[in-house]
Coordinates of C-alpha atoms in Angstrom, one line a residue:
Chain A
M75 CA -6.5 22.1 22.0
A76 CA -6.9 18.5 22.9
A77 CA -4.3 16.1 23.2
P78 CA -3.2 13.9 20.2
P79 CA -5.9 11.1 19.9
A80 CA -5.2 7.5 20.5
E81 CA -4.3 6.8 16.6
F82 CA -0.8 9.0 17.1
A83 CA 0.0 7.4 20.2
L84 CA -0.4 3.9 18.6
I85 CA 1.8 5.2 15.8
A86 CA 4.6 6.5 18.3
R87 CA 4.5 3.1 20.5
H88 CA 4.3 0.5 18.1
F89 CA 5.6 2.0 14.6
L90 CA 7.9 4.2 15.3
P91 CA 10.8 1.9 16.6
L92 CA 10.1 0.3 12.8
A93 CA 10.4 3.7 11.1
G94 CA 14.2 4.4 9.1
P95 CA 15.7 8.0 9.0
E96 CA 13.7 8.4 5.4
A97 CA 10.4 8.4 7.3
L98 CA 11.2 11.7 8.9
G99 CA 9.7 10.1 12.5
L100 CA 6.7 9.0 10.9
A101 CA 5.5 12.8 11.7
D102 CA 5.5 14.4 8.4
D103 CA 2.9 14.1 5.4
A104 CA 5.3 11.6 3.5
A105 CA 9.1 10.1 3.5
L106 CA 12.1 11.7 1.9
L107 CA 14.5 9.4 0.3
D108 CA 17.4 10.0 -2.1
P109 CA 17.3 7.3 -5.0
P110 CA 20.2 5.2 -5.0
L111 CA 22.3 6.5 -8.0
G112 CA 22.7 4.4 -10.8
R113 CA 20.0 1.9 -9.9
Q114 CA 16.4 0.7 -10.9
L115 CA 13.4 1.1 -8.7
V116 CA 11.7 -1.9 -8.1
L117 CA 8.3 -1.9 -6.8
A118 CA 5.7 -4.5 -5.2
A119 CA 2.9 -4.2 -3.0
D120 CA 0.5 -7.2 -2.0
A121 CA -2.3 -7.3 0.7
M122 CA -3.3 -10.2 3.2
V123 CA -6.7 -10.1 5.0
A124 CA -7.4 -12.4 8.0
G125 CA -9.2 -15.7 7.4
V126 CA -8.3 -15.2 3.6
H127 CA -4.2 -15.0 3.8
F128 CA -3.8 -16.0 7.2
L129 CA -5.9 -17.7 9.7
P130 CA -7.2 -15.7 12.4
G131 CA -5.7 -18.2 15.2
D132 CA -1.8 -17.5 13.4
P133 CA 0.4 -15.8 16.1
P134 CA 0.4 -12.0 15.6
E135 CA 4.6 -12.2 15.4
T136 CA 4.4 -14.1 11.9
I137 CA 1.2 -12.4 10.3
G138 CA 3.7 -8.8 9.5
R139 CA 6.5 -11.2 8.7
K140 CA 4.4 -13.1 6.1
L141 CA 3.5 -10.0 4.5
L142 CA 7.0 -8.4 4.5
R143 CA 8.4 -11.7 3.2
V144 CA 5.8 -12.3 0.4
N145 CA 6.6 -8.4 -0.6
L146 CA 10.6 -9.7 -0.3
S147 CA 9.7 -12.6 -2.5
D148 CA 8.7 -10.2 -5.2
L149 CA 11.7 -8.5 -5.3
A150 CA 13.6 -11.6 -5.2
A151 CA 11.7 -12.8 -8.6
M152 CA 13.2 -9.4 -9.9
G153 CA 16.8 -10.2 -9.0
A154 CA 16.4 -6.9 -6.4
T155 CA 17.8 -5.7 -3.2
P156 CA 15.5 -4.4 -0.5
L157 CA 15.3 -0.9 0.2
G158 CA 12.3 -0.2 2.6
Y159 CA 8.6 -0.2 2.9
L160 CA 5.5 1.3 3.4
M161 CA 2.6 -0.3 5.5
T162 CA -1.2 0.3 5.7
T163 CA -3.2 -1.7 8.6
A164 CA -6.9 -1.5 9.3
L165 CA -7.1 -3.1 12.6
P166 CA -10.8 -3.8 14.4
R167 CA -11.2 -1.9 17.8
D168 CA -11.6 -5.1 19.4
L169 CA -7.9 -6.8 19.0
P170 CA -6.6 -9.2 21.5
P171 CA -4.5 -7.6 24.3
G172 CA -0.9 -7.5 23.0
W173 CA -1.6 -8.3 19.2
L174 CA 0.1 -5.3 17.7
A175 CA 3.1 -5.4 20.3
G176 CA 3.4 -9.4 18.7
F177 CA 2.9 -8.3 15.0
V178 CA 5.3 -5.3 14.9
A179 CA 8.1 -7.5 17.1
G180 CA 8.1 -10.3 14.6
L181 CA 8.2 -7.3 11.9
A182 CA 11.2 -6.1 13.7
E183 CA 13.1 -9.3 13.8
D184 CA 12.7 -9.4 10.1
Q185 CA 13.7 -5.7 9.2
R186 CA 17.1 -6.9 11.2
Q187 CA 17.2 -10.1 9.5
F188 CA 16.8 -8.4 5.9
G189 CA 18.3 -5.1 6.5
L190 CA 15.1 -2.7 5.6
S191 CA 12.6 0.1 7.3
V192 CA 9.4 1.1 7.3
L193 CA 9.4 4.5 5.4
G194 CA 5.8 5.4 6.0
G195 CA 2.1 4.1 6.1
D196 CA -1.1 4.7 7.7
T197 CA -3.4 3.0 10.4
V198 CA -6.9 2.8 10.2
S199 CA -9.9 1.0 12.3
T200 CA -11.9 -1.3 10.4
P201 CA -15.5 -3.0 11.7
G202 CA -14.2 -6.0 9.3
P203 CA -11.3 -8.7 9.4
I204 CA -7.3 -7.3 9.8
S205 CA -6.2 -6.0 6.6
L206 CA -3.1 -5.6 5.6
S207 CA -1.1 -4.0 2.7
L208 CA 2.3 -3.5 2.0
T209 CA 4.2 -1.4 -0.5
I210 CA 7.9 -2.6 -1.0
L211 CA 10.8 -0.9 -2.3
G212 CA 14.2 -2.6 -4.0
T213 CA 16.6 -1.8 -6.6
V214 CA 18.5 -3.4 -9.2
A215 CA 21.2 -2.6 -11.5
P216 CA 19.8 -0.6 -14.7
G217 CA 18.6 -3.7 -17.2
A218 CA 19.5 -6.6 -14.8
A219 CA 16.0 -7.0 -13.4
L220 CA 14.6 -10.6 -14.0
R221 CA 11.6 -11.1 -16.0
R222 CA 8.6 -13.5 -16.6
A223 CA 8.9 -13.3 -20.3
G224 CA 11.9 -14.8 -22.0
A225 CA 11.9 -18.5 -21.6
R226 CA 12.5 -20.2 -25.0
P227 CA 11.8 -23.9 -25.9
G228 CA 15.0 -26.2 -24.7
D229 CA 15.3 -23.8 -21.7
E230 CA 15.5 -25.8 -18.6
I231 CA 13.2 -25.3 -15.5
W232 CA 14.8 -24.7 -12.2
V233 CA 12.8 -24.3 -8.8
S234 CA 14.6 -23.1 -5.5
G235 CA 13.7 -24.8 -2.1
T236 CA 10.8 -27.2 -1.9
I237 CA 7.4 -27.4 -3.4
G238 CA 4.2 -28.2 -1.4
D239 CA 5.4 -27.0 2.4
G240 CA 3.0 -23.7 2.4
A241 CA -0.3 -25.7 0.9
L242 CA 0.3 -28.9 3.0
G243 CA 1.0 -26.3 5.9
L244 CA -2.0 -24.5 5.4
R245 CA -4.2 -28.2 5.6
V246 CA -2.0 -29.1 8.8
L247 CA -3.0 -25.8 10.7
Q248 CA -6.3 -26.2 9.4
G249 CA -6.3 -29.5 11.4
H250 CA -6.9 -31.5 8.0
L251 CA -3.6 -33.4 8.0
P252 CA -1.1 -34.8 10.9
A253 CA 1.5 -32.1 11.8
D254 CA 5.2 -33.0 11.3
A255 CA 7.3 -33.4 14.3
E256 CA 9.3 -30.3 13.6
G257 CA 6.4 -28.3 12.6
H258 CA 8.5 -27.4 9.6
L259 CA 5.1 -27.6 7.2
A260 CA 3.7 -25.4 9.6
R261 CA 6.6 -22.9 10.0
R262 CA 6.9 -22.8 6.0
Y263 CA 2.9 -21.4 5.7
R264 CA 3.3 -18.9 8.1
L265 CA 7.3 -17.7 7.3
P266 CA 8.2 -17.9 3.8
E267 CA 11.4 -17.4 2.7
P268 CA 12.1 -15.1 0.2
R269 CA 15.2 -16.1 -1.8
L270 CA 16.9 -12.7 -2.0
A271 CA 20.2 -13.9 -2.2
L272 CA 19.8 -16.7 -5.6
G273 CA 17.3 -13.8 -7.5
A274 CA 20.5 -11.4 -7.0
A275 CA 22.9 -14.4 -8.0
L276 CA 20.5 -15.3 -11.0
A277 CA 20.1 -11.8 -12.2
G278 CA 21.8 -11.8 -15.8
H279 CA 22.1 -15.3 -16.1
A280 CA 18.4 -16.7 -15.9
R281 CA 16.3 -16.1 -18.9
A282 CA 13.0 -15.7 -17.0
A283 CA 11.9 -16.0 -13.4
M284 CA 9.4 -15.5 -10.5
D285 CA 8.0 -16.4 -7.3
V286 CA 6.0 -19.4 -7.0
S287 CA 2.4 -17.7 -4.9
D288 CA -0.3 -19.2 -6.8
G289 CA 0.9 -22.6 -7.5
L290 CA 3.7 -24.6 -9.2
V291 CA 2.3 -25.5 -12.1
Q292 CA 0.0 -22.1 -12.6
D293 CA 2.6 -19.8 -12.1
C294 CA 4.9 -22.0 -14.7
G295 CA 1.9 -21.5 -17.1
H296 CA 2.5 -18.1 -16.5
L297 CA 6.1 -18.5 -17.2
C298 CA 4.7 -19.9 -20.3
R299 CA 2.1 -17.5 -21.7
A300 CA 4.7 -14.4 -21.2
A301 CA 7.1 -16.4 -23.5
G302 CA 4.6 -18.5 -26.0
C303 CA 6.1 -21.8 -25.5
G304 CA 4.8 -24.9 -23.5
A305 CA 6.4 -26.8 -20.6
V306 CA 7.0 -30.2 -19.8
I307 CA 7.3 -30.8 -15.6
Q308 CA 8.6 -34.2 -14.1
A309 CA 6.7 -34.6 -11.1
D310 CA 9.3 -36.9 -9.5
A311 CA 12.0 -34.2 -10.1
V312 CA 10.0 -31.6 -8.1
P313 CA 11.8 -31.0 -5.0
L314 CA 10.1 -32.0 -1.5
S315 CA 10.9 -31.5 1.7
P316 CA 11.1 -34.5 4.0
A317 CA 8.2 -33.7 5.8
A318 CA 5.9 -33.1 2.7
R319 CA 7.6 -36.6 1.2
A320 CA 6.5 -38.4 4.4
L321 CA 2.8 -36.9 3.7
V322 CA 2.6 -37.9 -0.4
M323 CA 4.3 -41.2 0.6
A324 CA 1.5 -42.0 2.9
D325 CA -1.2 -40.3 0.6
P326 CA -0.2 -40.3 -3.1
A327 CA -3.3 -37.9 -3.8
L328 CA -1.5 -35.3 -2.0
L329 CA 1.2 -34.6 -4.6
P330 CA -1.3 -32.3 -7.1
L331 CA -2.1 -30.1 -4.1
A332 CA 1.8 -29.8 -3.4
L333 CA 2.4 -29.3 -6.9
A334 CA -0.6 -26.6 -7.6
G335 CA -1.3 -25.4 -4.0
G336 CA 0.6 -22.4 -3.9
D337 CA 2.2 -20.5 -1.1
D338 CA 5.6 -21.8 -1.6
Y339 CA 7.2 -18.1 -2.4
E340 CA 10.7 -20.3 -4.1
L341 CA 11.7 -18.8 -7.1
L342 CA 10.7 -20.8 -10.6
F343 CA 13.1 -19.9 -13.4
A344 CA 14.1 -20.7 -17.1
A345 CA 18.3 -21.0 -18.1
P346 CA 19.4 -22.3 -21.0
P347 CA 21.3 -25.8 -20.7
G348 CA 24.7 -25.3 -19.3
A349 CA 24.2 -21.6 -17.8
G350 CA 25.7 -23.2 -14.8
I351 CA 22.9 -22.7 -12.2
A352 CA 24.2 -24.9 -9.6
A353 CA 27.0 -23.2 -9.5
L354 CA 25.8 -19.5 -9.3
A355 CA 22.9 -20.9 -6.7
A356 CA 26.0 -22.8 -4.4
P357 CA 27.3 -19.9 -3.0
T358 CA 24.0 -18.8 -2.1
G359 CA 23.2 -21.9 0.2
I360 CA 20.1 -22.4 -1.6
P361 CA 19.4 -25.5 -3.2
V362 CA 18.1 -25.4 -6.6
T363 CA 16.6 -28.2 -9.0
R364 CA 16.2 -28.8 -12.3
I365 CA 12.5 -29.7 -12.8
G366 CA 11.8 -29.9 -16.5
Q367 CA 12.0 -27.9 -19.9
F368 CA 10.4 -25.5 -21.7
T369 CA 9.0 -26.7 -25.2
E370 CA 7.7 -25.4 -28.1
G371 CA 4.0 -25.4 -28.8
P372 CA 1.0 -24.0 -27.0
A373 CA 1.5 -22.3 -23.4
E374 CA 0.1 -25.1 -21.6
V375 CA 2.0 -27.0 -18.6
L376 CA 2.4 -30.7 -18.7
V377 CA 3.2 -32.6 -15.6
Q378 CA 4.2 -35.9 -16.1
G379 CA 3.6 -38.3 -13.4
P380 CA 6.2 -40.9 -11.9
E381 CA 5.3 -43.5 -15.1
G382 CA 5.4 -40.8 -17.5
A383 CA 2.1 -40.2 -17.9
P384 CA 0.5 -37.4 -17.8
M385 CA -0.7 -36.3 -14.3
A386 CA -4.6 -34.7 -13.9
L387 CA -4.2 -31.8 -11.3
P388 CA -7.7 -30.9 -10.2
V389 CA -6.8 -28.3 -8.0
G390 CA -6.1 -24.8 -10.3
G391 CA -4.2 -22.7 -8.3
W392 CA -5.6 -20.4 -5.9
S393 CA -7.8 -17.4 -7.0
H394 CA -9.7 -14.8 -5.1
F395 CA -12.9 -14.5 -7.4
Chain B
M68 CA -3.4 -26.7 -17.6
A69 CA -6.2 -24.3 -16.4
A70 CA -7.1 -21.0 -17.7
P71 CA -5.8 -17.9 -15.8
P72 CA -8.4 -18.0 -13.2
A73 CA -11.0 -14.9 -12.6
E74 CA -8.6 -13.1 -10.2
F75 CA -6.3 -12.2 -13.6
A76 CA -9.1 -11.5 -15.9
L77 CA -10.7 -9.1 -13.5
I78 CA -6.8 -7.3 -13.3
A79 CA -6.5 -7.3 -17.0
R80 CA -9.8 -6.1 -17.6
H81 CA -10.2 -3.4 -14.9
F82 CA -6.7 -2.4 -13.8
L83 CA -4.7 -2.8 -16.9
P84 CA -6.0 0.3 -18.7
L85 CA -4.9 2.0 -15.6
A86 CA -1.1 0.9 -15.7
G87 CA 1.9 3.2 -16.7
P88 CA 4.8 1.7 -18.9
E89 CA 6.7 1.1 -15.8
A90 CA 4.2 -1.4 -14.8
L91 CA 5.2 -4.1 -17.1
G92 CA 1.6 -4.8 -17.9
L93 CA 1.4 -6.1 -14.3
A94 CA 2.4 -9.1 -15.3
D95 CA 5.9 -9.1 -13.6
D96 CA 6.0 -9.9 -10.3
A97 CA 7.1 -6.0 -9.3
A98 CA 7.3 -2.5 -11.6
L99 CA 10.7 -1.2 -13.0
L100 CA 11.2 2.7 -12.7
D101 CA 14.1 5.0 -13.4
P102 CA 14.0 7.8 -10.7
P103 CA 14.3 11.0 -12.2
L104 CA 17.7 12.0 -12.1
G105 CA 18.4 14.8 -9.8
R106 CA 15.2 14.5 -7.5
Q107 CA 14.3 13.0 -4.2
L108 CA 11.6 10.7 -3.9
V109 CA 8.6 11.5 -1.6
L110 CA 6.2 8.8 -0.5
A111 CA 3.2 8.4 1.3
A112 CA 0.3 5.5 1.9
D113 CA -3.1 6.1 2.7
A114 CA -5.8 3.3 3.5
M115 CA -9.9 3.6 3.4
V116 CA -12.6 1.1 4.7
A117 CA -15.9 1.5 3.9
G118 CA -18.0 3.1 6.2
V119 CA -15.0 4.3 8.3
H120 CA -13.7 6.9 5.4
F121 CA -16.6 6.9 2.8
L122 CA -20.1 6.2 2.7
P123 CA -21.3 2.7 1.1
G124 CA -23.7 4.3 -0.7
D125 CA -20.9 6.5 -2.4
P126 CA -20.7 6.5 -6.1
P127 CA -18.1 4.1 -6.8
E128 CA -17.0 6.6 -9.4
T129 CA -15.4 9.0 -6.3
I130 CA -14.1 6.4 -4.3
G131 CA -11.0 5.6 -5.8
R132 CA -10.3 9.0 -6.6
K133 CA -10.9 10.5 -2.8
L134 CA -8.2 7.8 -2.1
L135 CA -5.9 9.2 -4.9
R136 CA -7.0 12.8 -3.9
V137 CA -5.9 12.2 -0.1
N138 CA -2.5 10.7 -1.1
L139 CA -2.0 13.4 -3.9
S140 CA -2.7 15.9 -0.7
D141 CA 0.2 14.7 1.1
L142 CA 2.5 15.4 -1.7
A143 CA 0.8 18.6 -2.2
A144 CA 2.0 19.0 1.4
M145 CA 5.5 18.4 0.9
G146 CA 5.8 20.4 -2.2
A147 CA 6.1 17.3 -4.3
T148 CA 5.1 16.2 -8.1
P149 CA 3.3 13.0 -8.5
L150 CA 5.0 10.3 -10.4
G151 CA 2.9 7.2 -9.8
Y152 CA 1.1 5.2 -7.7
L153 CA 0.3 1.5 -6.5
M154 CA -3.0 0.3 -5.0
T155 CA -4.3 -3.0 -3.3
T156 CA -8.2 -3.3 -3.4
A157 CA -9.8 -6.1 -0.7
L158 CA -13.1 -6.7 -2.2
P159 CA -15.8 -8.5 -1.5
R160 CA -17.6 -10.9 -3.4
D161 CA -20.7 -9.3 -3.9
L162 CA -20.0 -6.2 -4.8
P163 CA -22.9 -4.5 -6.9
P164 CA -22.8 -5.3 -10.7
G165 CA -20.6 -2.4 -12.1
W166 CA -18.8 -1.3 -9.4
L167 CA -15.4 -1.6 -10.2
A168 CA -16.4 -0.7 -13.3
G169 CA -17.2 2.7 -11.8
F170 CA -14.1 2.7 -9.2
V171 CA -11.8 2.3 -12.3
A172 CA -13.4 4.9 -14.7
G173 CA -13.1 7.4 -11.6
L174 CA -9.3 6.5 -11.3
A175 CA -8.8 6.9 -14.9
E176 CA -10.4 10.2 -14.9
D177 CA -8.2 11.4 -12.2
Q178 CA -4.9 9.8 -13.6
R179 CA -5.5 12.3 -17.0
Q180 CA -6.1 15.2 -14.4
F181 CA -2.9 14.6 -12.1
G182 CA -0.6 13.2 -14.8
L183 CA 0.2 9.6 -13.3
S184 CA -0.3 6.0 -13.5
V185 CA -0.7 2.6 -11.7
L186 CA 2.6 1.2 -11.2
G187 CA 1.5 -1.9 -9.4
G188 CA -0.7 -3.3 -6.8
D189 CA -2.8 -6.5 -5.3
T190 CA -6.7 -7.4 -5.7
V191 CA -7.9 -9.9 -3.1
S192 CA -11.0 -11.3 -1.7
T193 CA -12.3 -10.2 1.9
P194 CA -15.2 -11.1 3.7
G195 CA -15.6 -7.9 5.2
P196 CA -16.0 -4.1 3.8
I197 CA -14.3 -2.7 1.1
S198 CA -10.3 -2.0 1.9
L199 CA -8.3 0.0 -0.1
S200 CA -4.8 0.7 0.1
L201 CA -2.5 3.5 -2.1
T202 CA 1.2 3.8 -1.9
I203 CA 2.0 7.1 -4.1
L204 CA 5.5 8.4 -5.7
G205 CA 6.2 11.7 -6.3
T206 CA 9.6 13.8 -6.4
V207 CA 10.7 16.8 -5.5
A208 CA 14.5 19.0 -5.5
P209 CA 16.8 17.7 -3.1
G210 CA 16.1 19.9 0.1
A211 CA 13.0 21.8 -1.2
A212 CA 10.4 19.5 0.2
L213 CA 8.2 21.6 3.0
R214 CA 8.4 19.7 6.3
R215 CA 5.9 20.2 9.1
A216 CA 8.5 21.5 11.6
G217 CA 10.1 25.0 11.3
A218 CA 7.3 27.3 11.9
R219 CA 8.4 30.2 14.2
P220 CA 6.6 32.5 16.9
G221 CA 5.5 35.8 14.8
D222 CA 4.9 33.7 11.5
E223 CA 1.8 33.8 10.1
I224 CA -0.7 30.9 9.5
W225 CA -2.0 30.5 6.2
V226 CA -4.5 28.2 4.9
S227 CA -5.7 27.5 1.3
G228 CA -9.3 27.1 0.0
T229 CA -12.2 26.8 2.4
I230 CA -12.3 25.2 5.4
G231 CA -15.0 23.0 6.8
D232 CA -17.1 21.6 3.8
G233 CA -15.7 18.4 4.0
A234 CA -16.8 17.6 7.7
L235 CA -20.1 19.6 6.7
G236 CA -20.6 17.7 3.5
L237 CA -20.4 14.2 5.4
R238 CA -23.2 15.4 7.8
V239 CA -25.2 16.5 4.7
L240 CA -24.5 13.1 2.9
Q241 CA -25.6 11.7 6.3
G242 CA -28.9 13.5 6.3
H243 CA -28.3 15.3 9.3
L244 CA -27.4 18.6 7.6
P245 CA -29.5 20.0 4.5
A246 CA -27.6 19.6 1.0
D247 CA -27.1 23.3 -0.6
A248 CA -28.5 23.5 -4.1
E249 CA -25.6 23.2 -6.0
G250 CA -24.3 19.9 -4.1
H251 CA -20.8 21.6 -3.2
L252 CA -20.6 20.3 0.3
A253 CA -21.1 16.5 -0.7
R254 CA -19.0 17.1 -3.9
R255 CA -16.2 18.5 -1.6
Y256 CA -16.5 15.1 1.2
R257 CA -16.3 13.2 -1.7
L258 CA -13.4 14.8 -4.2
P259 CA -10.6 16.6 -2.2
E260 CA -8.5 18.9 -4.3
P261 CA -5.0 18.3 -3.8
R262 CA -3.2 21.6 -3.9
L263 CA -0.6 20.5 -6.1
A264 CA 0.3 23.6 -7.7
L265 CA 0.2 26.2 -4.5
G266 CA 2.8 23.1 -2.5
A267 CA 5.0 23.5 -5.6
A268 CA 5.2 27.1 -5.4
L269 CA 5.0 27.4 -1.6
A270 CA 8.5 24.9 -1.5
G271 CA 11.5 27.1 -0.3
H272 CA 9.0 29.9 0.7
A273 CA 7.0 28.3 3.6
R274 CA 8.5 27.8 6.8
A275 CA 6.5 24.7 7.7
A276 CA 3.4 22.8 5.7
M277 CA 1.0 20.1 5.8
D278 CA -2.6 19.2 4.5
V279 CA -5.4 19.4 6.7
S280 CA -6.9 16.2 7.1
D281 CA -7.7 15.6 10.7
G282 CA -9.4 19.0 11.1
L283 CA -8.0 22.4 11.3
V284 CA -7.2 23.3 14.8
Q285 CA -5.7 19.6 15.8
D286 CA -3.9 20.2 12.3
C287 CA -2.5 23.3 13.8
G288 CA -1.7 21.5 16.9
H289 CA 0.9 19.3 15.1
L290 CA 2.8 22.4 13.3
C291 CA 2.9 23.8 17.0
R292 CA 4.3 20.7 18.1
A293 CA 6.4 19.7 15.7
A294 CA 8.3 23.4 16.0
G295 CA 7.7 23.8 19.5
C296 CA 5.2 26.9 19.7
G297 CA 1.9 28.0 20.3
A298 CA -0.6 29.4 17.8
V299 CA -3.5 31.9 17.7
I300 CA -6.1 31.6 14.7
Q301 CA -9.1 34.4 14.2
A302 CA -12.1 31.9 13.8
D303 CA -13.9 34.6 11.5
A304 CA -10.8 35.4 9.5
V305 CA -11.0 31.3 8.3
P306 CA -12.0 30.9 4.8
L307 CA -15.7 29.4 4.6
S308 CA -17.4 28.5 1.3
P309 CA -21.1 30.2 0.5
A310 CA -22.7 27.0 1.1
A311 CA -20.1 26.3 4.5
R312 CA -21.3 30.0 5.4
A313 CA -25.0 29.8 5.0
L314 CA -25.0 26.8 7.4
V315 CA -23.0 28.4 10.1
M316 CA -25.4 31.8 10.0
A317 CA -28.1 29.3 10.6
D318 CA -27.0 27.5 13.2
P319 CA -23.4 28.7 14.8
A320 CA -22.7 26.0 17.0
L321 CA -21.6 24.4 13.3
L322 CA -18.6 26.6 13.1
P323 CA -16.6 24.5 15.7
L324 CA -17.0 21.4 13.4
A325 CA -16.2 23.3 10.5
L326 CA -13.0 24.1 12.4
A327 CA -12.2 21.0 13.7
G328 CA -14.1 18.4 11.7
G329 CA -11.6 17.6 9.0
D330 CA -11.7 15.8 5.6
D331 CA -10.6 19.1 4.3
Y332 CA -7.3 18.3 2.5
E333 CA -6.3 22.2 2.0
L334 CA -2.6 23.1 2.6
L335 CA -2.0 24.8 6.3
F336 CA 1.4 26.4 6.4
A337 CA 3.4 28.8 8.1
A338 CA 5.1 32.1 6.2
P339 CA 7.3 34.8 8.0
P340 CA 5.4 38.2 8.0
G341 CA 6.3 39.8 4.1
A342 CA 6.9 36.3 2.2
G343 CA 4.9 37.2 -0.4
I344 CA 2.5 34.6 -0.2
A345 CA -0.1 36.1 -1.8
A346 CA 1.6 36.8 -5.0
L347 CA 3.3 33.2 -4.9
A348 CA 0.0 31.7 -5.1
A349 CA -1.9 33.7 -7.9
P350 CA -0.2 32.2 -10.5
T351 CA -1.8 28.7 -9.0
G352 CA -5.6 30.7 -9.1
I353 CA -6.0 28.6 -5.7
P354 CA -7.2 31.2 -3.1
V355 CA -5.1 31.6 0.2
T356 CA -6.0 33.3 3.3
R357 CA -4.2 34.5 6.1
I358 CA -5.7 33.1 9.8
G359 CA -3.4 33.5 12.1
Q360 CA 0.0 33.9 13.8
F361 CA 2.4 31.2 15.4
T362 CA 3.3 32.7 19.0
E363 CA 5.6 32.2 21.9
G364 CA 4.8 29.3 24.5
P365 CA 3.5 26.0 24.8
A366 CA 2.7 24.1 21.7
E367 CA -1.5 24.8 21.9
V368 CA -3.5 26.4 19.7
L369 CA -5.7 29.5 20.7
V370 CA -8.8 29.8 18.6
Q371 CA -10.5 33.3 18.8
G372 CA -14.1 33.7 18.5
P373 CA -15.8 36.4 16.6
E374 CA -15.6 38.6 19.9
G375 CA -12.3 37.9 20.4
A376 CA -12.7 35.4 23.6
P377 CA -11.4 32.0 23.1
M378 CA -13.8 29.6 21.4
A379 CA -14.5 26.2 22.8
L380 CA -13.8 23.5 20.5
P381 CA -15.6 20.2 21.6
V382 CA -14.6 18.3 18.7
G383 CA -11.0 17.0 19.0
G384 CA -10.3 15.9 15.5
W385 CA -11.0 12.6 13.9
S386 CA -9.0 9.4 16.2
H387 CA -9.4 6.1 14.7
F388 CA -9.0 4.5 18.1

């Protein structure tokens, strides 16, 4: 009988410390989980490929965290609470020394921060770039999940946090834009902040919600199509971080990129006037800003520039194909 | 507002027809699922990369099915019933025309055969080879799941179906071995048969179980290590298909490959003598064969050749690293 091959040693060394008790030591064919009583399951999956979703030079500590956070952001958009995740990694054989240890250390930190652990997964080799896939499980009270459909004409459009940091941060890391002194934009690209507490607070109050991944304007269009209504966004109401604002002030042509560039992972949601959104959000400490209104009419998003005229948005969001 | 990019059209055209009602039209941030009452959840994930887990020339119809069946085989090994799955696909931009339609058509056929549907997923582009990841959900009665640990010295070793077809089929497809007239070996490599009915029948009866993916001998070693006992397998008791037997008769050096080559996806399990395994299996129509015995001693697998002498097994199973 040959010794267990390197694959098992790798899993035991790196992934076993991430595993919760339901993972059965990552030594069985599957995980076993008692679903929390009286809750619905919420399930999402995202994939990331080196050179497409993260930069080959990104610190390994942030890469797994970004994948986990992108999935946690999907839970936040549904108003759900995290339960656990499964992850598959396709890794080249010539990974730099220490890469996997850093990758796992970042995940461990986020597991502590967000209160979940690995349930299972698979580790394989690839002749291509690093390819990662993560499936997340969460739970929500029955019927309380936030959905994309549900906005009505007259509802207010709200967004959490600040918009554009991720898209600008990517350009900073690519060397196309100057970095801010605190590294805020690059950090926001690498480590999105899933708005779990806000999503939970909005469940039962917001009429529709999603997270902003493809770009604010394109994603607002998704809410419009799901609801069969239009939307007007006031560009100067869209919250920008100080670092993003400084770039846009220096070059106003960057504003469309901020509004349509994507990688924000903020919550975008609809609420009727008087829903008390600011008061609901206050205990979470997550800023929320009203940026426009849903309207009667076709499923189109009109962005009004600072002078009230429609803004041209040449960037149509990010598409893989 | 730009039209939805090609990615959404691709998902709507190809993946939406695979989606169950819990997938919410693949239009929300996550799926919503009421977990079946009084059942435990069983969760597994597997990844496949072109050129590593399947051949670039494999028909697209079989590739998604193989990934699904490999995961279904993990459920079978736990005695679980399928509930649904999430899948991520990283696809090159230069896929041959019709590839994706064939890939999805194969999945649709297996969804019907095994009674499950897509809950969610993600589709991204990659500059590398096709990379697929699938997370499967199943359920099992509380406490009834089959586990890898639990074999005891004196327990019989059983295996379902036939062993070696997958490993030999791969060599046939690679042109290293002659094909059988019916294409049995190639088909077994491309389309493993998850033994769901047998796994369910064994729950509560077998003491330990797993599916054979890395090779019969290596996987039997996993059962030994989990239980802290040894095992003896009689090589000539291991069931071979007529096509595999013909190859081994022509070249006895192929027997170790059959026993240790992997890609079988048969169930390997431990049962005490007199457990009535044959009677339990009979209603499923899945053949089962007793191939040896667990023993006192270190966690090693001894394979006795046709003359009773220990067989040398130069192939130590498949390792990715």
